[in-house]
PDB file of C-alpha atoms in Angstrom:
ATOM      1  CA  MET A   1      90.855 -98.518 150.552  1.00  0.00           C
ATOM      2  CA  ALA A   2      88.047 -98.444 148.025  1.00  0.00           C
ATOM      3  CA  GLU A   3      86.997 -94.973 146.886  1.00  0.00           C
ATOM      4  CA  ASP A   4      83.431 -95.466 148.194  1.00  0.00           C
ATOM      5  CA  LYS A   5      84.760 -96.387 151.640  1.00  0.00           C
ATOM      6  CA  ARG A   6      87.104 -93.388 151.591  1.00  0.00           C
ATOM      7  CA  THR A   7      84.266 -91.065 150.573  1.00  0.00           C
ATOM      8  CA  GLN A   8      82.113 -92.449 153.398  1.00  0.00           C
ATOM      9  CA  LEU A   9      84.953 -91.939 155.868  1.00  0.00           C
ATOM     10  CA  ILE A  10      85.358 -88.296 154.839  1.00  0.00           C
ATOM     11  CA  GLU A  11      81.581 -87.793 155.035  1.00  0.00           C
ATOM     12  CA  GLN A  12      81.522 -89.245 158.578  1.00  0.00           C
ATOM     13  CA  ILE A  13      84.324 -86.899 159.614  1.00  0.00           C
ATOM     14  CA  ILE A  14      82.613 -83.861 158.128  1.00  0.00           C
ATOM     15  CA  LYS A  15      79.296 -84.766 159.755  1.00  0.00           C
ATOM     16  CA  LEU A  16      80.902 -84.939 163.209  1.00  0.00           C
ATOM     17  CA  GLU A  17      82.866 -81.740 162.563  1.00  0.00           C
ATOM     18  CA  LEU A  18      79.757 -79.937 161.333  1.00  0.00           C
ATOM     19  CA  ASP A  19      77.761 -81.030 164.387  1.00  0.00           C
ATOM     20  CA  MET A  20      80.531 -79.607 166.584  1.00  0.00           C
ATOM     21  CA  PHE A  21      80.835 -76.467 164.446  1.00  0.00           C
ATOM     22  CA  LEU A  22      77.124 -75.715 164.626  1.00  0.00           C
ATOM     23  CA  ALA A  23      77.233 -76.174 168.418  1.00  0.00           C
ATOM     24  CA  VAL A  24      79.978 -73.543 168.909  1.00  0.00           C
ATOM     25  CA  ASN A  25      78.634 -70.712 171.057  1.00  0.00           C
ATOM     26  CA  ASN A  26      80.043 -67.523 169.613  1.00  0.00           C
ATOM     27  CA  ARG A  27      80.314 -64.450 171.767  1.00  0.00           C
ATOM     28  CA  GLY A  28      78.314 -62.425 169.246  1.00  0.00           C
ATOM     29  CA  GLY A  29      75.705 -65.068 168.467  1.00  0.00           C
ATOM     30  CA  THR A  30      75.545 -67.317 165.426  1.00  0.00           C
ATOM     31  CA  SER A  31      78.330 -66.580 162.942  1.00  0.00           C
ATOM     32  CA  LEU A  32      77.776 -66.135 159.229  1.00  0.00           C
ATOM     33  CA  CYS A  33      79.831 -69.303 158.646  1.00  0.00           C
ATOM     34  CA  GLN A  34      77.437 -71.313 160.801  1.00  0.00           C
ATOM     35  CA  GLU A  35      74.577 -70.195 158.586  1.00  0.00           C
ATOM     36  CA  ARG A  36      76.326 -71.718 155.557  1.00  0.00           C
ATOM     37  CA  PRO A  37      76.899 -75.384 156.342  1.00  0.00           C
ATOM     38  CA  GLU A  38      77.434 -76.290 152.678  1.00  0.00           C
ATOM     39  CA  SER A  39      80.458 -73.975 152.535  1.00  0.00           C
ATOM     40  CA  PHE A  40      81.779 -75.660 155.673  1.00  0.00           C
ATOM     41  CA  ARG A  41      81.348 -79.091 154.039  1.00  0.00           C
ATOM     42  CA  ILE A  42      83.187 -77.967 150.883  1.00  0.00           C
ATOM     43  CA  MET A  43      86.111 -76.521 152.820  1.00  0.00           C
ATOM     44  CA  ARG A  44      86.440 -79.522 155.118  1.00  0.00           C
ATOM     45  CA  ASN A  45      86.269 -81.921 152.177  1.00  0.00           C
ATOM     46  CA  MET A  46      89.042 -79.934 150.542  1.00  0.00           C
ATOM     47  CA  THR A  47      91.091 -80.218 153.743  1.00  0.00           C
ATOM     48  CA  HIS A  48      90.714 -83.935 154.331  1.00  0.00           C
ATOM     49  CA  SER A  49      90.564 -85.337 150.806  1.00  0.00           C
ATOM     50  CA  VAL A  50      94.311 -84.961 150.193  1.00  0.00           C
ATOM     51  CA  LEU A  51      95.290 -86.881 153.333  1.00  0.00           C
ATOM     52  CA  PRO A  52      95.816 -90.657 153.543  1.00  0.00           C
ATOM     53  CA  ASP A  53      93.284 -93.218 154.730  1.00  0.00           C
ATOM     54  CA  GLU A  54      95.313 -93.877 157.857  1.00  0.00           C
ATOM     55  CA  TYR A  55      94.946 -90.209 158.844  1.00  0.00           C
ATOM     56  CA  LEU A  56      91.212 -90.245 158.102  1.00  0.00           C
ATOM     57  CA  GLU A  57      90.661 -93.306 160.280  1.00  0.00           C
ATOM     58  CA  SER A  58      92.703 -91.875 163.149  1.00  0.00           C
ATOM     59  CA  TYR A  59      91.069 -88.437 162.978  1.00  0.00           C
ATOM     60  CA  LEU A  60      87.603 -89.997 162.878  1.00  0.00           C
ATOM     61  CA  ALA A  61      88.531 -91.895 166.056  1.00  0.00           C
ATOM     62  CA  ASP A  62      89.664 -88.563 167.605  1.00  0.00           C
ATOM     63  CA  LEU A  63      86.312 -86.975 166.771  1.00  0.00           C
ATOM     64  CA  GLU A  64      84.341 -89.940 168.084  1.00  0.00           C
ATOM     65  CA  GLN A  65      86.354 -89.965 171.314  1.00  0.00           C
ATOM     66  CA  ALA A  66      85.870 -86.227 171.736  1.00  0.00           C
ATOM     67  CA  ALA A  67      82.111 -86.611 171.249  1.00  0.00           C
ATOM     68  CA  ALA A  68      82.038 -89.454 173.802  1.00  0.00           C
ATOM     69  CA  ASP A  69      83.982 -87.226 176.231  1.00  0.00           C
ATOM     70  CA  LYS A  70      81.556 -84.322 175.567  1.00  0.00           C
ATOM     71  CA  ARG A  71      84.367 -82.229 174.051  1.00  0.00           C
ATOM     72  CA  ASN A  72      83.752 -79.912 171.123  1.00  0.00           C
ATOM     73  CA  LEU A  73      86.969 -79.786 169.112  1.00  0.00           C
ATOM     74  CA  MET A  74      85.662 -76.869 167.051  1.00  0.00           C
ATOM     75  CA  THR A  75      85.009 -74.810 170.187  1.00  0.00           C
ATOM     76  CA  GLU A  76      88.525 -75.620 171.358  1.00  0.00           C
ATOM     77  CA  LYS A  77      90.047 -74.711 167.992  1.00  0.00           C
ATOM     78  CA  TYR A  78      88.326 -71.321 167.832  1.00  0.00           C
ATOM     79  CA  ALA A  79      89.119 -70.576 171.479  1.00  0.00           C
ATOM     80  CA  LEU A  80      92.783 -71.321 170.729  1.00  0.00           C
ATOM     81  CA  MET A  81      92.678 -69.111 167.635  1.00  0.00           C
ATOM     82  CA  GLU A  82      91.349 -66.207 169.683  1.00  0.00           C
ATOM     83  CA  GLY A  83      93.757 -66.779 172.578  1.00  0.00           C
ATOM     84  CA  LEU A  84      90.867 -67.481 174.954  1.00  0.00           C
ATOM     85  CA  ILE A  85      92.460 -70.674 176.259  1.00  0.00           C
ATOM     86  CA  PRO A  86      96.131 -71.584 176.687  1.00  0.00           C
ATOM     87  CA  VAL A  87      98.043 -73.781 174.257  1.00  0.00           C
ATOM     88  CA  GLN A  88      96.773 -77.342 174.632  1.00  0.00           C
ATOM     89  CA  ASN A  89      99.549 -79.209 172.854  1.00  0.00           C
ATOM     90  CA  ASN A  90     103.202 -78.246 172.432  1.00  0.00           C
ATOM     91  CA  SER A  91     104.106 -81.149 170.156  1.00  0.00           C
ATOM     92  CA  PRO A  92     107.002 -80.256 167.834  1.00  0.00           C
ATOM     93  CA  ALA A  93     104.990 -81.986 165.091  1.00  0.00           C
ATOM     94  CA  ILE A  94     102.572 -79.039 165.086  1.00  0.00           C
ATOM     95  CA  ALA A  95     105.276 -76.475 164.356  1.00  0.00           C
ATOM     96  CA  GLU A  96     106.772 -78.714 161.665  1.00  0.00           C
ATOM     97  CA  ILE A  97     103.433 -79.280 159.917  1.00  0.00           C
ATOM     98  CA  VAL A  98     102.546 -75.584 160.077  1.00  0.00           C
ATOM     99  CA  SER A  99     105.969 -74.707 158.655  1.00  0.00           C
ATOM    100  CA  MET A 100     105.596 -77.101 155.705  1.00  0.00           C
ATOM    101  CA  GLU A 101     102.006 -76.101 154.951  1.00  0.00           C
ATOM    102  CA  SER A 102     102.953 -72.439 155.317  1.00  0.00           C
ATOM    103  CA  GLU A 103     105.692 -72.733 152.705  1.00  0.00           C
ATOM    104  CA  TRP A 104     103.348 -74.598 150.396  1.00  0.00           C
ATOM    105  CA  ARG A 105     100.717 -71.894 150.815  1.00  0.00           C
ATOM    106  CA  LYS A 106     103.276 -69.167 150.043  1.00  0.00           C
ATOM    107  CA  GLU A 107     104.209 -70.975 146.814  1.00  0.00           C
ATOM    108  CA  VAL A 108     100.583 -71.302 145.744  1.00  0.00           C
ATOM    109  CA  ALA A 109      99.737 -67.699 146.657  1.00  0.00           C
ATOM    110  CA  ALA A 110     102.774 -66.449 144.715  1.00  0.00           C
ATOM    111  CA  GLN A 111     101.750 -68.433 141.638  1.00  0.00           C
ATOM    112  CA  PHE A 112      97.987 -67.754 141.903  1.00  0.00           C
ATOM    113  CA  PRO A 113      97.648 -64.450 143.817  1.00  0.00           C
ATOM    114  CA  ARG A 114      94.107 -63.682 142.686  1.00  0.00           C
ATOM    115  CA  SER A 115      92.790 -67.115 143.659  1.00  0.00           C
ATOM    116  CA  VAL A 116      94.832 -67.630 146.847  1.00  0.00           C
ATOM    117  CA  HIS A 117      95.285 -64.302 148.573  1.00  0.00           C
ATOM    118  CA  PRO A 118      98.834 -63.799 149.891  1.00  0.00           C
ATOM    119  CA  ASP A 119      97.567 -61.607 152.739  1.00  0.00           C
ATOM    120  CA  GLY A 120      95.779 -64.567 154.367  1.00  0.00           C
ATOM    121  CA  HIS A 121      99.023 -66.246 155.349  1.00  0.00           C
ATOM    122  CA  GLN A 122      99.114 -65.371 159.047  1.00  0.00           C
ATOM    123  CA  SER A 123      95.480 -66.383 159.616  1.00  0.00           C
ATOM    124  CA  PHE A 124      96.169 -69.659 157.796  1.00  0.00           C
ATOM    125  CA  CYS A 125      99.027 -70.463 160.199  1.00  0.00           C
ATOM    126  CA  ILE A 126      96.981 -69.581 163.286  1.00  0.00           C
ATOM    127  CA  TYR A 127      94.015 -71.616 162.051  1.00  0.00           C
ATOM    128  CA  LEU A 128      96.089 -74.677 161.185  1.00  0.00           C
ATOM    129  CA  GLY A 129      98.163 -74.545 164.360  1.00  0.00           C
ATOM    130  CA  SER A 130      95.031 -74.272 166.473  1.00  0.00           C
ATOM    131  CA  GLU A 131      93.334 -77.140 164.684  1.00  0.00           C
ATOM    132  CA  LEU A 132      96.378 -79.385 165.018  1.00  0.00           C
ATOM    133  CA  GLN A 133      96.334 -78.865 168.786  1.00  0.00           C
ATOM    134  CA  THR A 134      93.028 -80.740 168.922  1.00  0.00           C
ATOM    135  CA  TYR A 135      94.477 -83.859 167.247  1.00  0.00           C
ATOM    136  CA  SER A 136      95.633 -86.941 169.141  1.00  0.00           C
ATOM    137  CA  PRO A 137      99.373 -87.738 169.142  1.00  0.00           C
ATOM    138  CA  LYS A 138      98.670 -90.639 166.768  1.00  0.00           C
ATOM    139  CA  THR A 139      96.811 -88.445 164.248  1.00  0.00           C
ATOM    140  CA  LEU A 140      99.500 -85.752 164.446  1.00  0.00           C
ATOM    141  CA  ASP A 141     102.206 -88.346 163.826  1.00  0.00           C
ATOM    142  CA  ILE A 142     100.387 -89.745 160.777  1.00  0.00           C
ATOM    143  CA  TYR A 143      99.838 -86.237 159.379  1.00  0.00           C
ATOM    144  CA  LEU A 144     103.476 -85.254 159.928  1.00  0.00           C
ATOM    145  CA  LYS A 145     104.883 -88.391 158.305  1.00  0.00           C
ATOM    146  CA  TYR A 146     102.591 -87.982 155.322  1.00  0.00           C
ATOM    147  CA  ALA A 147     103.432 -84.279 154.912  1.00  0.00           C
ATOM    148  CA  GLN A 148     107.132 -85.131 155.082  1.00  0.00           C
ATOM    149  CA  SER A 149     106.705 -87.785 152.381  1.00  0.00           C
ATOM    150  CA  VAL A 150     104.888 -85.258 150.170  1.00  0.00           C
ATOM    151  CA  GLN A 151     107.628 -82.699 150.779  1.00  0.00           C
ATOM    152  CA  GLU A 152     110.335 -85.237 149.875  1.00  0.00           C
ATOM    153  CA  LYS A 153     108.580 -85.789 146.534  1.00  0.00           C
ATOM    154  CA  HIS A 154     108.336 -81.992 145.996  1.00  0.00           C
ATOM    155  CA  GLY A 155     104.542 -82.167 146.263  1.00  0.00           C
ATOM    156  CA  ASN A 156     102.301 -79.489 147.697  1.00  0.00           C
ATOM    157  CA  LEU A 157      99.220 -80.379 149.764  1.00  0.00           C
ATOM    158  CA  VAL A 158      97.939 -76.802 149.673  1.00  0.00           C
ATOM    159  CA  ARG A 159      97.993 -76.830 145.881  1.00  0.00           C
ATOM    160  CA  GLU A 160      96.194 -80.205 145.849  1.00  0.00           C
ATOM    161  CA  ARG A 161      93.521 -78.768 148.154  1.00  0.00           C
ATOM    162  CA  TYR A 162      92.977 -75.696 146.004  1.00  0.00           C
ATOM    163  CA  GLU A 163      92.772 -77.839 142.866  1.00  0.00           C
ATOM    164  CA  ILE A 164      89.961 -79.804 144.542  1.00  0.00           C
ATOM    165  CA  LEU A 165      88.245 -76.608 145.671  1.00  0.00           C
ATOM    166  CA  MET A 166      88.368 -75.045 142.222  1.00  0.00           C
ATOM    167  CA  ARG A 167      86.922 -78.172 140.582  1.00  0.00           C
ATOM    168  CA  THR A 168      84.164 -78.187 143.219  1.00  0.00           C
ATOM    169  CA  LEU A 169      83.433 -74.560 142.336  1.00  0.00           C
ATOM    170  CA  GLY A 170      83.164 -75.404 138.640  1.00  0.00           C
ATOM    171  CA  TYR A 171      86.609 -74.478 137.330  1.00  0.00           C
ATOM    172  CA  GLU A 172      88.776 -76.913 135.400  1.00  0.00           C
ATOM    173  CA  SER A 173      91.741 -76.178 137.657  1.00  0.00           C
ATOM    174  CA  LEU A 174      93.375 -73.590 139.879  1.00  0.00           C
ATOM    175  CA  ALA A 175      95.142 -72.178 136.825  1.00  0.00           C
ATOM    176  CA  HIS A 176      91.793 -71.912 135.022  1.00  0.00           C
ATOM    177  CA  CYS A 177      90.322 -70.040 137.971  1.00  0.00           C
ATOM    178  CA  GLU A 178      93.295 -67.680 138.078  1.00  0.00           C
ATOM    179  CA  GLU A 179      92.946 -67.014 134.367  1.00  0.00           C
ATOM    180  CA  SER A 180      89.210 -66.409 134.719  1.00  0.00           C
ATOM    181  CA  VAL A 181      89.699 -64.010 137.595  1.00  0.00           C
ATOM    182  CA  THR A 182      92.384 -62.016 135.776  1.00  0.00           C
ATOM    183  CA  LYS A 183      90.588 -61.662 132.451  1.00  0.00           C
ATOM    184  CA  PRO A 184      88.954 -58.263 132.098  1.00  0.00           C
ATOM    185  CA  ALA A 185      85.195 -58.218 131.692  1.00  0.00           C
ATOM    186  CA  LYS A 186      83.937 -57.630 128.155  1.00  0.00           C
TER     187      LYS A 186
END
């Protein structure tokens, strides 16, 4: 797929996600995150940009179907995270993806502890597991197969995501960010 088409696909996904995110009714009113849509866009771009075109197309179809069905996948994800609704999907693919991503995150946090905080591990797993429950079986299957192929090649999707994030934030790389954070001020 041409890079322009891929970029457009990611932008369509983020637009639908952001619309859903901004429509989430929080118990305490509007959250700080909802007041910063650009941060949301950056984080979601980081999430999706490392995944294959096939995943992007399938997930976009999930979002479009959810919108047509008047479902807000972001509301569902956050309700799952807070234990406000029961588990929606017990697919073994979810546990396998969370396990792989969890190990990748541990590796990155161990190597770059000032840039990727090791203490965020449990929240990461809850967040990812909750999000994956909102995916269709087809999208989950594509994600799992891709993650397995990355694992077989000794890749690390979490590292790829953080590399993208750091470049977006103006650093040359994750290592550059880590070095910048650890250097004492003059």
